[in-house]
Every structure is written in C-alpha cells, then in structure tokens.
Short mmCIF file of C-alpha atoms in Angstrom, two decimals:
data_model
loop_
_atom_site.label_atom_id
_atom_site.label_comp_id
_atom_site.label_asym_id
_atom_site.label_seq_id
_atom_site.Cartn_x
_atom_site.Cartn_y
_atom_site.Cartn_z
CA UNK A 1431 300.96 205.61 124.41
CA UNK A 1432 302.53 208.50 122.41
CA UNK A 1433 300.81 212.10 122.94
CA UNK A 1434 300.29 214.25 119.97
CA UNK A 1435 298.93 217.66 120.57
CA UNK A 1436 297.18 219.42 117.75
CA UNK A 1437 296.45 223.16 117.82
CA UNK A 1438 294.05 224.95 117.51
CA UNK A 1439 291.47 222.83 118.61
CA UNK A 1440 288.93 224.49 116.35
CA UNK A 1441 289.02 227.34 113.75
CA UNK A 1442 286.27 229.47 112.31
CA UNK A 1443 287.47 231.28 109.29
CA UNK A 1444 286.10 233.30 106.35
CA UNK A 1445 286.01 231.75 102.78
CA UNK A 1446 289.21 232.69 100.98
CA UNK A 1447 291.52 232.84 104.14
CA UNK A 1448 294.57 230.83 104.71
CA UNK A 1449 294.60 228.22 107.54
CA UNK A 1450 297.43 227.11 109.65
CA UNK A 1451 297.53 224.11 112.02
CA UNK A 1452 300.20 222.05 113.80
CA UNK A 1453 300.84 219.03 115.63
CA UNK A 1454 303.62 218.50 118.23
CA UNK A 1455 304.92 215.75 120.28
CA UNK A 1456 307.50 214.89 122.91
CA UNK A 1457 308.52 212.02 120.89
CA UNK A 1458 310.46 211.60 117.57
CA UNK A 1459 308.49 210.19 114.65
CA UNK A 1460 309.92 208.84 111.25
CA UNK A 1461 306.70 209.63 109.26
CA UNK A 1462 303.80 212.13 109.74
CA UNK A 1463 300.54 211.97 108.19
CA UNK A 1464 297.78 214.44 107.70
CA UNK A 1465 294.12 213.22 107.38
CA UNK A 1466 290.81 214.92 106.96
CA UNK A 1467 287.52 213.55 108.45
CA UNK A 1468 284.07 214.63 107.11
CA UNK A 1469 280.92 214.01 109.32
CA UNK A 1470 279.75 210.39 109.32
CA UNK A 1471 282.85 209.28 107.32
CA UNK A 1472 286.32 207.75 108.07
CA UNK A 1473 289.51 209.77 107.82
CA UNK A 1474 290.99 210.23 104.34
CA UNK A 1475 294.70 210.72 103.71
CA UNK A 1476 295.76 214.13 102.54
CA UNK A 1477 299.64 214.19 102.83
CA UNK A 1478 302.33 211.89 103.86
CA UNK A 1479 305.65 213.07 104.98
CA UNK A 1480 308.86 210.89 105.32
CA UNK A 1481 311.95 213.07 105.97
CA UNK A 1482 312.60 215.87 108.52
CA UNK A 1483 312.49 219.19 106.77
CA UNK A 1484 310.30 217.70 104.06
CA UNK A 1485 307.72 219.99 102.59
CA UNK A 1486 304.91 218.51 100.39
CA UNK A 1487 301.92 219.96 98.59
CA UNK A 1488 298.73 218.59 97.52
CA UNK A 1489 296.69 221.20 95.65
CA UNK A 1490 295.84 224.05 98.17
CA UNK A 1491 297.37 221.89 101.03
CA UNK A 1492 301.21 222.23 101.92
CA UNK A 1493 302.55 220.24 105.01
CA UNK A 1494 305.92 220.24 106.46
CA UNK A 1495 307.80 217.66 108.49
CA UNK A 1496 309.42 219.53 111.36
CA UNK A 1497 313.34 219.46 111.49
CA UNK A 1498 313.13 218.13 115.11
CA UNK A 1499 310.94 215.51 113.86
CA UNK A 1500 308.78 216.22 116.90
CA UNK A 1501 306.34 218.34 114.95
CA UNK A 1502 304.40 218.81 111.79
CA UNK A 1503 302.49 221.78 110.06
CA UNK A 1504 299.56 221.98 107.78
CA UNK A 1505 298.52 224.96 105.69
CA UNK A 1506 295.58 225.45 103.64
CA UNK A 1507 295.53 228.38 101.34
CA UNK A 1508 292.45 230.22 100.02
CA UNK A 1509 290.05 228.13 102.05
CA UNK A 1510 286.56 227.07 100.42
CA UNK A 1511 283.51 225.70 102.06
CA UNK A 1512 284.24 221.91 101.29
CA UNK A 1513 287.39 222.28 103.41
CA UNK A 1514 285.08 221.95 106.36
CA UNK A 1515 285.97 218.90 108.62
CA UNK A 1516 288.37 217.64 111.17
CA UNK A 1517 291.98 217.46 110.36
CA UNK A 1518 294.12 214.91 112.25
CA UNK A 1519 297.86 214.49 112.26
CA UNK A 1520 299.37 211.01 112.87
CA UNK A 1521 302.96 209.89 113.66
CA UNK A 1522 304.40 206.46 112.92
CA UNK A 1523 306.13 204.51 115.80
CA UNK A 1524 306.91 201.01 115.11
CA UNK A 1525 303.87 199.27 113.51
CA UNK A 1526 301.38 201.86 114.89
CA UNK A 1527 300.37 205.31 113.99
CA UNK A 1528 299.28 207.72 116.97
CA UNK A 1529 296.74 210.29 116.16
CA UNK A 1530 296.41 213.93 117.30
CA UNK A 1531 292.99 215.11 118.86
CA UNK A 1532 292.16 217.01 115.76
CA UNK A 1533 291.55 220.52 114.48
CA UNK A 1534 287.72 221.16 113.67
CA UNK A 1535 287.71 223.63 110.62
CA UNK A 1536 284.62 225.68 109.79
CA UNK A 1537 284.68 227.81 106.67
CA UNK A 1538 282.10 230.68 106.70
CA UNK A 1539 281.00 231.43 103.03
CA UNK B 244 287.16 197.94 94.65
CA UNK B 245 285.04 198.53 97.71
CA UNK B 246 287.80 199.44 99.94
CA UNK B 247 287.23 198.85 103.59
CA UNK B 248 283.80 197.92 104.57
CA UNK B 249 282.24 197.85 108.07
CA UNK B 250 278.98 196.72 109.35
CA UNK B 251 276.86 197.66 110.80
CA UNK B 252 276.91 201.47 110.71
CA UNK B 253 274.91 201.97 113.80
CA UNK B 254 274.00 199.77 116.72
CA UNK B 255 272.46 200.25 120.21
CA UNK B 256 273.48 197.45 122.89
CA UNK B 257 272.24 196.92 126.33
CA UNK B 258 274.90 196.65 129.06
CA UNK B 259 276.30 193.09 129.26
CA UNK B 260 275.24 192.10 125.56
CA UNK B 261 277.85 191.01 123.21
CA UNK B 262 278.38 191.81 119.53
CA UNK B 263 280.69 191.51 116.69
CA UNK B 264 281.85 194.55 114.48
CA UNK B 265 282.70 193.22 111.01
CA UNK B 266 285.39 194.67 108.81
CA UNK B 267 286.49 193.49 105.35
CA UNK B 268 288.75 194.83 102.68
CA UNK B 269 289.34 193.82 99.10
CA UNK B 270 292.63 195.49 98.51
CA UNK B 271 294.68 192.45 99.59
CA UNK B 272 296.12 194.54 102.52
CA UNK B 273 298.32 192.76 105.05
CA UNK B 274 297.85 195.17 107.93
CA UNK B 275 294.54 195.78 109.54
CA UNK B 276 293.54 197.95 112.46
CA UNK B 277 290.75 198.88 114.87
CA UNK B 278 290.43 202.44 116.37
CA UNK B 279 287.90 203.84 118.65
CA UNK B 280 287.15 207.57 118.37
CA UNK B 281 285.50 209.46 121.29
CA UNK B 282 284.21 213.05 121.05
CA UNK B 283 287.16 215.59 121.18
CA UNK B 284 289.60 212.69 121.05
CA UNK B 285 291.90 211.36 118.56
CA UNK B 286 291.96 207.77 117.39
CA UNK B 287 292.93 205.24 119.80
CA UNK B 288 294.28 201.80 118.62
CA UNK B 289 292.46 198.77 119.92
CA UNK B 290 293.86 195.99 118.29
CA UNK B 291 295.99 195.36 115.03
CA UNK B 292 297.10 192.58 112.81
CA UNK B 293 300.01 192.35 110.37
CA UNK B 294 298.81 189.45 108.57
CA UNK B 295 296.30 186.54 108.78
CA UNK B 296 296.66 184.47 112.11
CA UNK B 297 298.54 187.22 113.83
CA UNK B 298 297.12 189.89 116.26
CA UNK B 299 298.38 192.38 118.65
CA UNK B 300 297.03 194.66 121.40
CA UNK B 301 297.03 198.41 120.94
CA UNK B 302 296.61 201.06 123.42
CA UNK B 303 293.06 200.18 124.66
CA UNK B 304 292.46 196.71 124.18
CA UNK B 305 290.45 195.78 127.38
CA UNK B 306 287.08 194.64 126.73
CA UNK B 307 287.62 193.60 123.14
CA UNK B 308 288.82 190.59 121.25
CA UNK B 309 289.78 190.18 117.53
CA UNK B 310 290.57 187.35 115.05
CA UNK B 311 292.36 187.27 111.71
CA UNK B 312 291.59 184.00 110.03
CA UNK B 313 291.79 185.51 106.51
CA UNK B 314 293.55 188.49 104.86
CA UNK B 315 290.33 190.08 104.12
CA UNK B 316 288.40 189.95 107.34
CA UNK B 317 289.23 191.47 110.81
CA UNK B 318 286.12 191.26 113.10
CA UNK B 319 286.04 193.11 116.56
CA UNK B 320 284.34 191.32 119.26
CA UNK B 321 282.70 193.03 122.31
CA UNK B 322 281.95 190.79 125.20
CA UNK B 323 279.93 192.27 128.02
CA UNK B 324 279.35 195.55 126.67
CA UNK B 325 279.79 198.56 128.86
CA UNK B 326 278.81 202.14 128.62
CA UNK B 327 282.39 203.09 128.39
CA UNK B 328 282.64 201.40 124.99
CA UNK B 329 280.14 203.80 123.51
CA UNK B 330 282.14 205.27 120.69
CA UNK B 331 282.70 205.34 117.05
CA UNK B 332 284.73 202.45 115.80
CA UNK B 333 286.89 202.57 112.60
CA UNK B 334 288.53 199.90 110.82
CA UNK B 335 291.52 200.49 108.67
CA UNK B 336 294.04 198.77 106.51
CA UNK B 337 297.36 199.22 104.58
CA UNK B 338 299.26 197.21 102.25
CA UNK B 339 302.45 196.50 104.29
CA UNK B 340 305.24 198.07 106.40
CA UNK B 341 306.54 200.37 103.67
CA UNK B 342 303.14 201.51 102.45
CA UNK B 343 302.16 204.15 105.12
CA UNK B 344 298.75 205.34 103.94
CA UNK B 345 295.76 203.85 105.80
CA UNK B 346 292.53 203.37 104.16
CA UNK B 347 289.65 203.80 106.62
CA UNK B 348 286.15 202.34 106.73
CA UNK B 349 283.23 204.72 107.33
CA UNK B 350 282.88 203.65 110.87
CA UNK B 351 280.48 202.00 113.31
CA UNK B 352 278.55 204.06 115.80
CA UNK B 353 277.85 202.12 118.95
CA UNK B 354 275.96 203.20 121.95
CA UNK B 355 275.81 201.14 125.07
CA UNK B 356 272.79 201.96 127.41
#
C-alpha cells in the first residue's frame, strides 16, 4: 500500500501558539484530506484539497496541497484547548484513501 | 440523519470465536469502507464497496469478510478471531466517486483474548 509519513508524531504546545504539521509520500496523490480524531470518536473531515498548490482555510485551520503533489501541510493558528486530538492526512489513489500515521496534538492551557 | 452507525461499541472475543460488526448509513451513500486502526498507526483499509452487491479487498483483508446486500448496510464478519485482530474498527461512507469526504462511524473497539 501507499506510505504516508506524518510529522511530527506528537506535539505539546501552549494555548495561543501556532501549530504546523505535514504529510509526505513517495507517491503522487490527486486529492489530500485532513481529518481530526477525538478520543472515542471517528475522524472528522477538516479540509479537502483538490489541486496542486491549492491553499484552503477553515477558520483557524489552513492547509496546502504541495506543488509536487507528494505532500501537504496543515497549520492551526492561535491554538485553543479544544484543538486537542489526533490529526490525520489522507491521500486519494484510485477508489481508496491512504491515511498517515497521525499527529497527536496536546494544548496546554 | 444519524450518519454512519456502528454496533457494538465494544466487544471482547475469545480466540476462535466469530462475530459480525454492524455498519449502517442513512445518507444514501454508494461507497462504504471498513478500516482498522492500531495504536500509533494510521487507518488501514480492510474492505470496501462501491455499491450494493459489489465488494473489494483493501490492504489488510485476511481474516475478514464483508457483504453489501443493501445500500445502507455493510457488515464486517470475523471468522476464527485471532489476537492480531485486536483493534479499533471504523466504518465510513461517501456518496460517490466525485464526493471525496468520508463520514466515519464512532468505531468498534474489539479485543481478542
């Protein structure tokens, strides 16, 4: 299967700080998605990216589809305690999405 | 709409037992998926279906079976449960090929002892 590498694996930040995480692959994807998963719940879609170079925002979240189509980035500005969770990237190949291993975010009030 | 509903939420199985994880969606989505999530790992695709009567294997299908007799339901069957199948299982759906966002269920946590 396709391999998606997310970094960092985990982050501990102070409330109010900005957060950056990324997802890289050796394969090209035509669509990138970013999901957030809270404890005991399924992942929830945050942002979808459909074109290389695309920059899309959803509130304090901004994601970019890398020019090479092999990577994507997610930024969260002015973090708040409810941003806590695991953030997953996913790339579309054929009918399947392949998921990264996740970035665990802890926000310290 | 209830979205994607999974049952049960938790289950403990003994080695060699069988069980069916239920998944139903009320959004009239054509595409449905089963993933497993192991600690520190991403979601791995077990099986998927692009419509009633059609199923295909994902990355990790061994030890599992699925059926899709209706648009709404996509049950996952475990025969002869093994400790390696201890995981959290997520069902997901999306409308079709040009609608990319998955809707996930809340998961089933399975422990095989």
